[in-house]
Every structure is written in structure tokens, then in C-alpha cells.
JSON list of C-alpha atoms in Angstrom, two decimals:
[
{"chain": "L", "resi": 265, "resn": "MET", "atom": "CA", "xyz": [0.00, 0.00, 0.00]},
{"chain": "L", "resi": 266, "resn": "PHE", "atom": "CA", "xyz": [1.38, 3.39, -0.99]},
{"chain": "L", "resi": 267, "resn": "THR", "atom": "CA", "xyz": [0.19, 6.66, 0.39]},
{"chain": "L", "resi": 268, "resn": "ARG", "atom": "CA", "xyz": [0.62, 9.60, -1.92]},
{"chain": "L", "resi": 269, "resn": "LYS", "atom": "CA", "xyz": [3.45, 10.79, 0.29]},
{"chain": "L", "resi": 270, "resn": "ARG", "atom": "CA", "xyz": [5.25, 7.43, 0.08]},
{"chain": "L", "resi": 271, "resn": "LEU", "atom": "CA", "xyz": [4.79, 7.24, -3.67]},
{"chain": "L", "resi": 272, "resn": "THR", "atom": "CA", "xyz": [6.22, 10.72, -4.04]},
{"chain": "L", "resi": 273, "resn": "ALA", "atom": "CA", "xyz": [9.20, 9.76, -1.89]},
{"chain": "L", "resi": 274, "resn": "GLY", "atom": "CA", "xyz": [9.79, 6.85, -4.22]},
{"chain": "L", "resi": 275, "resn": "LEU", "atom": "CA", "xyz": [9.44, 8.83, -7.41]},
{"chain": "L", "resi": 276, "resn": "VAL", "atom": "CA", "xyz": [11.35, 11.95, -6.50]},
{"chain": "L", "resi": 277, "resn": "GLY", "atom": "CA", "xyz": [13.81, 10.60, -3.94]},
{"chain": "L", "resi": 278, "resn": "ALA", "atom": "CA", "xyz": [15.61, 7.37, -3.19]},
{"chain": "L", "resi": 279, "resn": "GLY", "atom": "CA", "xyz": [13.99, 4.07, -2.37]},
{"chain": "L", "resi": 280, "resn": "LEU", "atom": "CA", "xyz": [11.18, 3.14, -4.75]},
{"chain": "L", "resi": 281, "resn": "LEU", "atom": "CA", "xyz": [9.42, 0.18, -3.11]},
{"chain": "L", "resi": 282, "resn": "LEU", "atom": "CA", "xyz": [7.38, -2.14, -5.31]},
{"chain": "L", "resi": 283, "resn": "PHE", "atom": "CA", "xyz": [5.30, -5.04, -4.00]},
{"chain": "L", "resi": 284, "resn": "LEU", "atom": "CA", "xyz": [4.80, -7.08, -7.15]},
{"chain": "L", "resi": 285, "resn": "GLY", "atom": "CA", "xyz": [3.58, -10.51, -8.13]},
{"chain": "L", "resi": 286, "resn": "ALA", "atom": "CA", "xyz": [5.32, -12.68, -10.68]},
{"chain": "L", "resi": 287, "resn": "PRO", "atom": "CA", "xyz": [5.08, -11.19, -14.20]},
{"chain": "L", "resi": 288, "resn": "ALA", "atom": "CA", "xyz": [3.64, -13.10, -17.14]},
{"chain": "L", "resi": 289, "resn": "GLN", "atom": "CA", "xyz": [6.09, -11.90, -19.77]},
{"chain": "L", "resi": 290, "resn": "ALA", "atom": "CA", "xyz": [9.85, -11.77, -19.73]},
{"chain": "L", "resi": 291, "resn": "SER", "atom": "CA", "xyz": [11.54, -8.38, -19.66]},
{"chain": "L", "resi": 292, "resn": "TYR", "atom": "CA", "xyz": [14.68, -7.14, -18.00]},
{"chain": "L", "resi": 293, "resn": "PHE", "atom": "CA", "xyz": [12.82, -5.50, -15.12]},
{"chain": "L", "resi": 294, "resn": "SER", "atom": "CA", "xyz": [10.49, -8.45, -14.56]},
{"chain": "L", "resi": 295, "resn": "SER", "atom": "CA", "xyz": [13.54, -10.72, -14.38]},
{"chain": "L", "resi": 296, "resn": "THR", "atom": "CA", "xyz": [14.64, -8.79, -11.27]},
{"chain": "L", "resi": 297, "resn": "ILE", "atom": "CA", "xyz": [11.35, -9.30, -9.40]},
{"chain": "L", "resi": 298, "resn": "THR", "atom": "CA", "xyz": [11.09, -11.97, -6.71]},
{"chain": "L", "resi": 299, "resn": "PRO", "atom": "CA", "xyz": [8.11, -12.89, -4.48]},
{"chain": "L", "resi": 300, "resn": "GLY", "atom": "CA", "xyz": [7.69, -10.54, -1.53]},
{"chain": "L", "resi": 301, "resn": "LEU", "atom": "CA", "xyz": [9.30, -7.16, -1.04]},
{"chain": "L", "resi": 302, "resn": "ASN", "atom": "CA", "xyz": [11.21, -5.74, -3.99]},
{"chain": "L", "resi": 303, "resn": "ASP", "atom": "CA", "xyz": [13.22, -2.73, -2.81]},
{"chain": "L", "resi": 304, "resn": "TYR", "atom": "CA", "xyz": [15.08, -0.59, -5.36]},
{"chain": "L", "resi": 305, "resn": "GLN", "atom": "CA", "xyz": [17.44, 2.36, -4.97]},
{"chain": "L", "resi": 306, "resn": "ASP", "atom": "CA", "xyz": [17.00, 5.15, -7.49]},
{"chain": "L", "resi": 307, "resn": "GLN", "atom": "CA", "xyz": [18.26, 8.52, -8.69]},
{"chain": "L", "resi": 308, "resn": "SER", "atom": "CA", "xyz": [16.04, 11.06, -10.40]},
{"chain": "L", "resi": 309, "resn": "ARG", "atom": "CA", "xyz": [16.08, 14.20, -12.50]},
{"chain": "L", "resi": 310, "resn": "GLU", "atom": "CA", "xyz": [13.03, 16.39, -12.73]},
{"chain": "L", "resi": 311, "resn": "VAL", "atom": "CA", "xyz": [11.76, 19.74, -13.93]},
{"chain": "L", "resi": 312, "resn": "TYR", "atom": "CA", "xyz": [9.31, 22.00, -12.15]},
{"chain": "L", "resi": 313, "resn": "PHE", "atom": "CA", "xyz": [6.51, 23.75, -14.05]},
{"chain": "L", "resi": 314, "resn": "ASP", "atom": "CA", "xyz": [4.90, 26.77, -12.42]},
{"chain": "L", "resi": 315, "resn": "ALA", "atom": "CA", "xyz": [1.45, 26.19, -13.89]},
{"chain": "L", "resi": 316, "resn": "ASN", "atom": "CA", "xyz": [-0.21, 29.31, -12.51]},
{"chain": "L", "resi": 317, "resn": "GLY", "atom": "CA", "xyz": [2.85, 31.56, -12.96]},
{"chain": "L", "resi": 318, "resn": "ASP", "atom": "CA", "xyz": [2.82, 32.84, -9.40]},
{"chain": "L", "resi": 319, "resn": "GLY", "atom": "CA", "xyz": [6.52, 32.18, -8.77]},
{"chain": "L", "resi": 320, "resn": "SER", "atom": "CA", "xyz": [5.95, 29.76, -5.91]},
{"chain": "L", "resi": 321, "resn": "PHE", "atom": "CA", "xyz": [5.73, 25.99, -5.46]},
{"chain": "L", "resi": 322, "resn": "GLY", "atom": "CA", "xyz": [2.04, 25.35, -4.88]},
{"chain": "L", "resi": 323, "resn": "VAL", "atom": "CA", "xyz": [-1.22, 23.66, -5.79]},
{"chain": "L", "resi": 324, "resn": "GLY", "atom": "CA", "xyz": [-1.54, 22.98, -9.51]},
{"chain": "L", "resi": 325, "resn": "ASP", "atom": "CA", "xyz": [2.18, 23.03, -10.22]},
{"chain": "L", "resi": 326, "resn": "ILE", "atom": "CA", "xyz": [3.80, 20.01, -11.84]},
{"chain": "L", "resi": 327, "resn": "LEU", "atom": "CA", "xyz": [6.95, 17.92, -11.41]},
{"chain": "L", "resi": 328, "resn": "THR", "atom": "CA", "xyz": [7.96, 15.90, -14.46]},
{"chain": "L", "resi": 329, "resn": "GLY", "atom": "CA", "xyz": [11.07, 13.88, -15.15]},
{"chain": "L", "resi": 330, "resn": "PHE", "atom": "CA", "xyz": [12.66, 10.46, -14.94]},
{"chain": "L", "resi": 331, "resn": "LEU", "atom": "CA", "xyz": [14.32, 8.20, -12.46]},
{"chain": "L", "resi": 332, "resn": "ARG", "atom": "CA", "xyz": [16.83, 5.41, -12.90]},
{"chain": "L", "resi": 333, "resn": "LEU", "atom": "CA", "xyz": [16.71, 2.33, -10.75]},
{"chain": "L", "resi": 334, "resn": "ASP", "atom": "CA", "xyz": [20.35, 1.77, -9.82]},
{"chain": "L", "resi": 335, "resn": "ASP", "atom": "CA", "xyz": [20.31, -1.26, -7.54]},
{"chain": "L", "resi": 336, "resn": "LYS", "atom": "CA", "xyz": [17.96, -3.85, -6.21]},
{"chain": "L", "resi": 337, "resn": "ILE", "atom": "CA", "xyz": [18.63, -3.88, -2.48]},
{"chain": "L", "resi": 338, "resn": "SER", "atom": "CA", "xyz": [16.51, -6.83, -1.34]},
{"chain": "L", "resi": 339, "resn": "GLY", "atom": "CA", "xyz": [15.91, -10.43, -2.31]},
{"chain": "L", "resi": 340, "resn": "PRO", "atom": "CA", "xyz": [18.13, -13.22, -3.58]},
{"chain": "L", "resi": 341, "resn": "ASN", "atom": "CA", "xyz": [18.95, -11.40, -6.82]},
{"chain": "L", "resi": 342, "resn": "ALA", "atom": "CA", "xyz": [19.92, -8.09, -5.22]},
{"chain": "L", "resi": 343, "resn": "GLY", "atom": "CA", "xyz": [22.58, -6.14, -7.07]},
{"chain": "L", "resi": 344, "resn": "PRO", "atom": "CA", "xyz": [23.24, -3.41, -9.64]},
{"chain": "L", "resi": 345, "resn": "LEU", "atom": "CA", "xyz": [20.81, -2.93, -12.52]},
{"chain": "L", "resi": 346, "resn": "SER", "atom": "CA", "xyz": [23.48, -1.62, -14.90]},
{"chain": "L", "resi": 347, "resn": "ASN", "atom": "CA", "xyz": [21.66, 1.37, -16.44]},
{"chain": "L", "resi": 348, "resn": "SER", "atom": "CA", "xyz": [18.84, -0.90, -17.62]},
{"chain": "L", "resi": 349, "resn": "VAL", "atom": "CA", "xyz": [15.71, 0.46, -15.86]},
{"chain": "L", "resi": 350, "resn": "TYR", "atom": "CA", "xyz": [14.24, 3.97, -16.12]},
{"chain": "L", "resi": 351, "resn": "ALA", "atom": "CA", "xyz": [10.83, 5.40, -15.28]},
{"chain": "L", "resi": 352, "resn": "ILE", "atom": "CA", "xyz": [9.15, 8.51, -16.63]},
{"chain": "L", "resi": 353, "resn": "PHE", "atom": "CA", "xyz": [6.91, 10.28, -14.13]},
{"chain": "L", "resi": 354, "resn": "THR", "atom": "CA", "xyz": [4.68, 13.31, -14.02]},
{"chain": "L", "resi": 355, "resn": "GLN", "atom": "CA", "xyz": [2.68, 14.52, -11.03]},
{"chain": "L", "resi": 356, "resn": "GLN", "atom": "CA", "xyz": [0.68, 17.57, -10.05]},
{"chain": "L", "resi": 357, "resn": "ILE", "atom": "CA", "xyz": [0.47, 19.13, -6.60]},
{"chain": "L", "resi": 358, "resn": "ILE", "atom": "CA", "xyz": [-2.95, 18.54, -5.08]},
{"chain": "L", "resi": 359, "resn": "SER", "atom": "CA", "xyz": [-2.37, 20.20, -1.73]},
{"chain": "L", "resi": 360, "resn": "VAL", "atom": "CA", "xyz": [0.31, 21.73, 0.47]},
{"chain": "L", "resi": 361, "resn": "GLY", "atom": "CA", "xyz": [-0.25, 21.66, 4.21]},
{"chain": "L", "resi": 362, "resn": "GLY", "atom": "CA", "xyz": [0.89, 20.34, 7.57]},
{"chain": "L", "resi": 363, "resn": "SER", "atom": "CA", "xyz": [2.73, 22.33, 10.18]},
{"chain": "L", "resi": 364, "resn": "GLY", "atom": "CA", "xyz": [5.01, 24.68, 8.29]},
{"chain": "L", "resi": 365, "resn": "GLY", "atom": "CA", "xyz": [3.47, 23.69, 4.95]},
{"chain": "L", "resi": 366, "resn": "ASP", "atom": "CA", "xyz": [5.87, 20.78, 4.57]},
{"chain": "L", "resi": 367, "resn": "VAL", "atom": "CA", "xyz": [3.40, 18.06, 3.51]},
{"chain": "L", "resi": 368, "resn": "VAL", "atom": "CA", "xyz": [2.87, 17.96, -0.26]},
{"chain": "L", "resi": 369, "resn": "GLU", "atom": "CA", "xyz": [0.31, 15.66, -1.87]},
{"chain": "L", "resi": 370, "resn": "PHE", "atom": "CA", "xyz": [0.68, 14.74, -5.52]},
{"chain": "L", "resi": 371, "resn": "GLY", "atom": "CA", "xyz": [-1.85, 13.31, -7.94]},
{"chain": "L", "resi": 372, "resn": "PRO", "atom": "CA", "xyz": [-2.20, 12.74, -11.69]},
{"chain": "L", "resi": 373, "resn": "VAL", "atom": "CA", "xyz": [-1.68, 15.72, -13.99]},
{"chain": "L", "resi": 374, "resn": "THR", "atom": "CA", "xyz": [-5.08, 17.08, -14.97]},
{"chain": "L", "resi": 375, "resn": "ALA", "atom": "CA", "xyz": [-6.27, 18.06, -18.44]},
{"chain": "L", "resi": 376, "resn": "ALA", "atom": "CA", "xyz": [-5.13, 21.60, -17.59]},
{"chain": "L", "resi": 377, "resn": "GLY", "atom": "CA", "xyz": [-1.59, 20.31, -17.18]},
{"chain": "L", "resi": 378, "resn": "ASN", "atom": "CA", "xyz": [-0.08, 22.17, -20.14]},
{"chain": "L", "resi": 379, "resn": "GLY", "atom": "CA", "xyz": [0.82, 19.05, -22.15]},
{"chain": "L", "resi": 380, "resn": "LEU", "atom": "CA", "xyz": [2.52, 17.22, -19.26]},
{"chain": "L", "resi": 381, "resn": "THR", "atom": "CA", "xyz": [0.33, 14.14, -18.81]},
{"chain": "L", "resi": 382, "resn": "LEU", "atom": "CA", "xyz": [2.10, 10.83, -19.42]},
{"chain": "L", "resi": 383, "resn": "GLY", "atom": "CA", "xyz": [0.27, 10.44, -22.71]},
{"chain": "L", "resi": 384, "resn": "GLU", "atom": "CA", "xyz": [1.28, 13.90, -23.89]},
{"chain": "L", "resi": 385, "resn": "LEU", "atom": "CA", "xyz": [4.87, 13.11, -22.94]},
{"chain": "L", "resi": 386, "resn": "GLY", "atom": "CA", "xyz": [4.80, 10.19, -25.38]},
{"chain": "L", "resi": 387, "resn": "VAL", "atom": "CA", "xyz": [3.85, 7.19, -23.23]},
{"chain": "L", "resi": 388, "resn": "ALA", "atom": "CA", "xyz": [1.61, 5.04, -25.42]},
{"chain": "L", "resi": 389, "resn": "GLY", "atom": "CA", "xyz": [-1.55, 3.81, -23.72]},
{"chain": "L", "resi": 390, "resn": "ALA", "atom": "CA", "xyz": [-1.24, 6.05, -20.65]},
{"chain": "L", "resi": 391, "resn": "GLY", "atom": "CA", "xyz": [-4.57, 6.88, -19.03]},
{"chain": "L", "resi": 392, "resn": "ALA", "atom": "CA", "xyz": [-5.74, 9.99, -17.23]},
{"chain": "L", "resi": 393, "resn": "ASN", "atom": "CA", "xyz": [-4.82, 8.57, -13.80]},
{"chain": "L", "resi": 394, "resn": "ASP", "atom": "CA", "xyz": [-1.41, 7.20, -14.72]},
{"chain": "L", "resi": 395, "resn": "MET", "atom": "CA", "xyz": [1.61, 8.93, -13.20]},
{"chain": "L", "resi": 396, "resn": "ILE", "atom": "CA", "xyz": [4.57, 6.64, -13.88]},
{"chain": "L", "resi": 397, "resn": "ALA", "atom": "CA", "xyz": [5.76, 4.51, -16.79]},
{"chain": "L", "resi": 398, "resn": "LEU", "atom": "CA", "xyz": [8.67, 2.18, -16.14]},
{"chain": "L", "resi": 399, "resn": "TYR", "atom": "CA", "xyz": [10.83, 0.95, -19.02]},
{"chain": "L", "resi": 400, "resn": "SER", "atom": "CA", "xyz": [13.68, -1.54, -19.13]},
{"chain": "L", "resi": 401, "resn": "THR", "atom": "CA", "xyz": [16.01, -3.11, -21.64]},
{"chain": "L", "resi": 402, "resn": "PHE", "atom": "CA", "xyz": [18.43, -6.02, -21.63]},
{"chain": "L", "resi": 403, "resn": "GLY", "atom": "CA", "xyz": [22.03, -4.83, -21.99]},
{"chain": "L", "resi": 404, "resn": "GLY", "atom": "CA", "xyz": [21.42, -1.29, -20.81]},
{"chain": "L", "resi": 405, "resn": "PHE", "atom": "CA", "xyz": [20.35, 1.99, -22.41]},
{"chain": "L", "resi": 406, "resn": "SER", "atom": "CA", "xyz": [22.74, 3.70, -24.81]},
{"chain": "L", "resi": 407, "resn": "LYS", "atom": "CA", "xyz": [23.19, 6.67, -22.47]},
{"chain": "L", "resi": 408, "resn": "ASN", "atom": "CA", "xyz": [23.59, 6.96, -18.72]},
{"chain": "L", "resi": 409, "resn": "LEU", "atom": "CA", "xyz": [21.00, 9.71, -18.39]},
{"chain": "L", "resi": 410, "resn": "ILE", "atom": "CA", "xyz": [22.11, 10.62, -14.88]},
{"chain": "L", "resi": 411, "resn": "THR", "atom": "CA", "xyz": [25.60, 11.58, -16.06]},
{"chain": "L", "resi": 412, "resn": "GLN", "atom": "CA", "xyz": [25.39, 11.99, -19.85]},
{"chain": "L", "resi": 413, "resn": "SER", "atom": "CA", "xyz": [23.52, 14.36, -22.12]},
{"chain": "L", "resi": 414, "resn": "PRO", "atom": "CA", "xyz": [21.39, 12.63, -24.76]},
{"chain": "L", "resi": 415, "resn": "GLY", "atom": "CA", "xyz": [22.01, 15.47, -27.22]},
{"chain": "L", "resi": 416, "resn": "ASP", "atom": "CA", "xyz": [19.27, 17.18, -29.19]},
{"chain": "L", "resi": 417, "resn": "ARG", "atom": "CA", "xyz": [17.02, 14.30, -30.27]},
{"chain": "L", "resi": 418, "resn": "VAL", "atom": "CA", "xyz": [13.66, 16.04, -30.78]},
{"chain": "L", "resi": 419, "resn": "GLY", "atom": "CA", "xyz": [14.71, 18.93, -32.99]},
{"chain": "L", "resi": 420, "resn": "SER", "atom": "CA", "xyz": [14.81, 21.84, -30.56]},
{"chain": "L", "resi": 421, "resn": "THR", "atom": "CA", "xyz": [17.74, 24.25, -30.42]},
{"chain": "L", "resi": 422, "resn": "ALA", "atom": "CA", "xyz": [18.80, 23.03, -26.97]},
{"chain": "L", "resi": 423, "resn": "VAL", "atom": "CA", "xyz": [18.86, 19.82, -24.95]},
{"chain": "L", "resi": 424, "resn": "THR", "atom": "CA", "xyz": [15.70, 19.62, -22.85]},
{"chain": "L", "resi": 425, "resn": "MET", "atom": "CA", "xyz": [13.93, 17.05, -20.69]},
{"chain": "L", "resi": 426, "resn": "ALA", "atom": "CA", "xyz": [12.13, 15.88, -23.84]},
{"chain": "L", "resi": 427, "resn": "ASP", "atom": "CA", "xyz": [15.45, 14.60, -25.22]},
{"chain": "L", "resi": 428, "resn": "TYR", "atom": "CA", "xyz": [16.11, 12.54, -22.09]},
{"chain": "L", "resi": 429, "resn": "LEU", "atom": "CA", "xyz": [12.61, 11.07, -22.19]},
{"chain": "L", "resi": 430, "resn": "ASP", "atom": "CA", "xyz": [13.03, 10.24, -25.87]},
{"chain": "L", "resi": 431, "resn": "VAL", "atom": "CA", "xyz": [15.94, 7.91, -25.07]},
{"chain": "L", "resi": 432, "resn": "ILE", "atom": "CA", "xyz": [13.78, 6.02, -22.57]},
{"chain": "L", "resi": 433, "resn": "LEU", "atom": "CA", "xyz": [10.77, 5.85, -24.89]},
{"chain": "L", "resi": 434, "resn": "SER", "atom": "CA", "xyz": [12.82, 4.83, -27.93]},
{"chain": "L", "resi": 435, "resn": "GLU", "atom": "CA", "xyz": [15.02, 2.16, -26.37]},
{"chain": "L", "resi": 436, "resn": "GLY", "atom": "CA", "xyz": [13.00, 0.68, -23.50]},
{"chain": "L", "resi": 437, "resn": "THR", "atom": "CA", "xyz": [10.22, -1.87, -23.16]},
{"chain": "L", "resi": 438, "resn": "LEU", "atom": "CA", "xyz": [7.22, -0.70, -21.13]},
{"chain": "L", "resi": 439, "resn": "ASP", "atom": "CA", "xyz": [6.95, -2.78, -17.93]},
{"chain": "L", "resi": 440, "resn": "ILE", "atom": "CA", "xyz": [4.72, -0.74, -15.59]},
{"chain": "L", "resi": 441, "resn": "LEU", "atom": "CA", "xyz": [2.11, 1.89, -16.31]},
{"chain": "L", "resi": 442, "resn": "ALA", "atom": "CA", "xyz": [0.45, 3.04, -13.13]},
{"chain": "L", "resi": 443, "resn": "GLY", "atom": "CA", "xyz": [-0.79, 5.88, -10.97]},
{"chain": "L", "resi": 444, "resn": "VAL", "atom": "CA", "xyz": [-2.33, 6.83, -7.65]},
{"chain": "L", "resi": 445, "resn": "TYR", "atom": "CA", "xyz": [-6.00, 7.27, -7.00]},
{"chain": "L", "resi": 446, "resn": "ASP", "atom": "CA", "xyz": [-8.58, 6.40, -4.34]},
{"chain": "L", "resi": 447, "resn": "VAL", "atom": "CA", "xyz": [-10.67, 3.28, -4.80]},
{"chain": "L", "resi": 448, "resn": "PRO", "atom": "CA", "xyz": [-13.08, 1.68, -2.29]},
{"chain": "L", "resi": 449, "resn": "SER", "atom": "CA", "xyz": [-10.84, -1.33, -1.64]},
{"chain": "L", "resi": 450, "resn": "CYS", "atom": "CA", "xyz": [-8.13, 0.88, -0.16]},
{"chain": "L", "resi": 451, "resn": "SER", "atom": "CA", "xyz": [-8.00, 1.35, 3.59]},
{"chain": "L", "resi": 452, "resn": "GLY", "atom": "CA", "xyz": [-9.43, 4.87, 3.59]},
{"chain": "L", "resi": 453, "resn": "GLY", "atom": "CA", "xyz": [-8.07, 7.99, 5.22]},
{"chain": "L", "resi": 454, "resn": "THR", "atom": "CA", "xyz": [-4.88, 9.13, 3.52]},
{"chain": "L", "resi": 455, "resn": "SER", "atom": "CA", "xyz": [-4.05, 5.71, 2.02]},
{"chain": "L", "resi": 456, "resn": "ASP", "atom": "CA", "xyz": [-4.23, 5.36, -1.73]},
{"chain": "L", "resi": 457, "resn": "CYS", "atom": "CA", "xyz": [-3.80, 2.43, -4.07]},
{"chain": "L", "resi": 458, "resn": "PHE", "atom": "CA", "xyz": [-0.73, 2.46, -6.31]},
{"chain": "L", "resi": 459, "resn": "GLN", "atom": "CA", "xyz": [-2.39, 1.17, -9.43]},
{"chain": "L", "resi": 460, "resn": "GLY", "atom": "CA", "xyz": [-3.86, 3.31, -12.20]},
{"chain": "L", "resi": 461, "resn": "ASP", "atom": "CA", "xyz": [-5.78, 2.96, -15.43]},
{"chain": "L", "resi": 462, "resn": "SER", "atom": "CA", "xyz": [-3.44, 0.35, -16.89]},
{"chain": "L", "resi": 463, "resn": "ALA", "atom": "CA", "xyz": [-1.39, -1.09, -14.03]},
{"chain": "L", "resi": 464, "resn": "ARG", "atom": "CA", "xyz": [0.69, -3.94, -15.35]},
{"chain": "L", "resi": 465, "resn": "VAL", "atom": "CA", "xyz": [4.00, -5.72, -15.06]},
{"chain": "L", "resi": 466, "resn": "GLY", "atom": "CA", "xyz": [5.66, -7.32, -18.05]},
{"chain": "L", "resi": 467, "resn": "GLY", "atom": "CA", "xyz": [2.52, -6.81, -20.11]},
{"chain": "L", "resi": 468, "resn": "ALA", "atom": "CA", "xyz": [0.20, -8.56, -17.65]},
{"chain": "L", "resi": 469, "resn": "ASN", "atom": "CA", "xyz": [-2.52, -6.88, -15.60]},
{"chain": "L", "resi": 470, "resn": "SER", "atom": "CA", "xyz": [-1.34, -6.87, -12.02]},
{"chain": "L", "resi": 471, "resn": "GLY", "atom": "CA", "xyz": [-2.19, -5.28, -8.70]},
{"chain": "L", "resi": 472, "resn": "LEU", "atom": "CA", "xyz": [0.74, -3.15, -7.54]},
{"chain": "L", "resi": 473, "resn": "ILE", "atom": "CA", "xyz": [-0.05, -3.17, -3.84]}
]
């Protein structure tokens, strides 16, 4: 079970935790999954979009970017993932609160998201509630996107986030497409299910709880 806060910690910081069943199709990422807790260490790069132009980080603003899973840190096949697993994410601030305003809730990017939904970023099949698309490839991606520039791949005059995402989209196989939203089967309160419109692993429909 992911709360929005825990999902955000996984997407934007270190320690993406996935509780996954056995996948139906072989892919590099699915080959790393074992029954029980699958704990991965990640690094991320993201851009901030000030949707309302008020110059502050607040409700309606968007974080978009990618993360790389560096190591699996649990299970019998723990070890480095050798630049072979990346995820594209996009998320919109739903609320900012708590004492000192230090609790930020994220949700899917809405239709007013200025072209930053997963589908608009180029993820085929992404639904309105999907927030993350994880891609993997055997043998590793051609660029280490944490340390190397991809160059101008999409025809702009400068290297932008779109060029980094293009490497992931062009070279990877889609393994997970998922998001966060409330459904009755969740425990209520602030808990949310980490699933989405098209939650899947290795091409198979799968609960990601």
C-alpha cells in the first residue's frame, strides 16, 4: 500500500518500493522481481513547471522527469541494474499543508496540465490517472541519463527534458504503467492504491499493492 506521500518519496527521492507478483512476460525488469518485497534504490532528475505563474511551489504546479533504478537492495537477486531500468513520471500538486506547509500531496496531472500528462509526454496507452511509466532493456540503455547528455534528439535548439525522455521511450520496453487514486478497496483515510488505469507488469494486468 502506498500513500501519496510514500509514492512521491519513491518517485522523487531514493527508495522506490514495489510489491509485485510474478510477471507473465519476460523483460529485464520483470527478471529482477522476486516474491515478496522488492526494494530498489533510485536517482532522479526532474523539472518544475509553475502552472499558474505565481513564482511559488504550490497547488496545480507540476513535477515531471525520470528516475533510474540503480540497484535492487533486497531479495536473492539483489545487485546493480546496470543502467537498464528507467521510469518517466509526471505529477501535479494537489495540496500543500501540515505544520510549516511541509506536507505535499501529488496526484495525476489534470487536463489543464499544459501538455505534461504521461500520454502527452509520449507514453503510449497512458490513461488519465497514470503517473509513472517504467521501461527496461536487456544490456542497458545507450546513455547513462544521470551523467550523460542525450544530445538534441527532438529537434529543438537546446537539450531539454524531452530529449532525455526520448531515449527512454525509444530504447525501452514498457513494464509498468500506473498511478495513484482512491478506490473503495483501499483502507481509507490518507491511504491510496498504487495502481492506475493500466497497471501492469511485463505486459500482464497486475495489482501493484
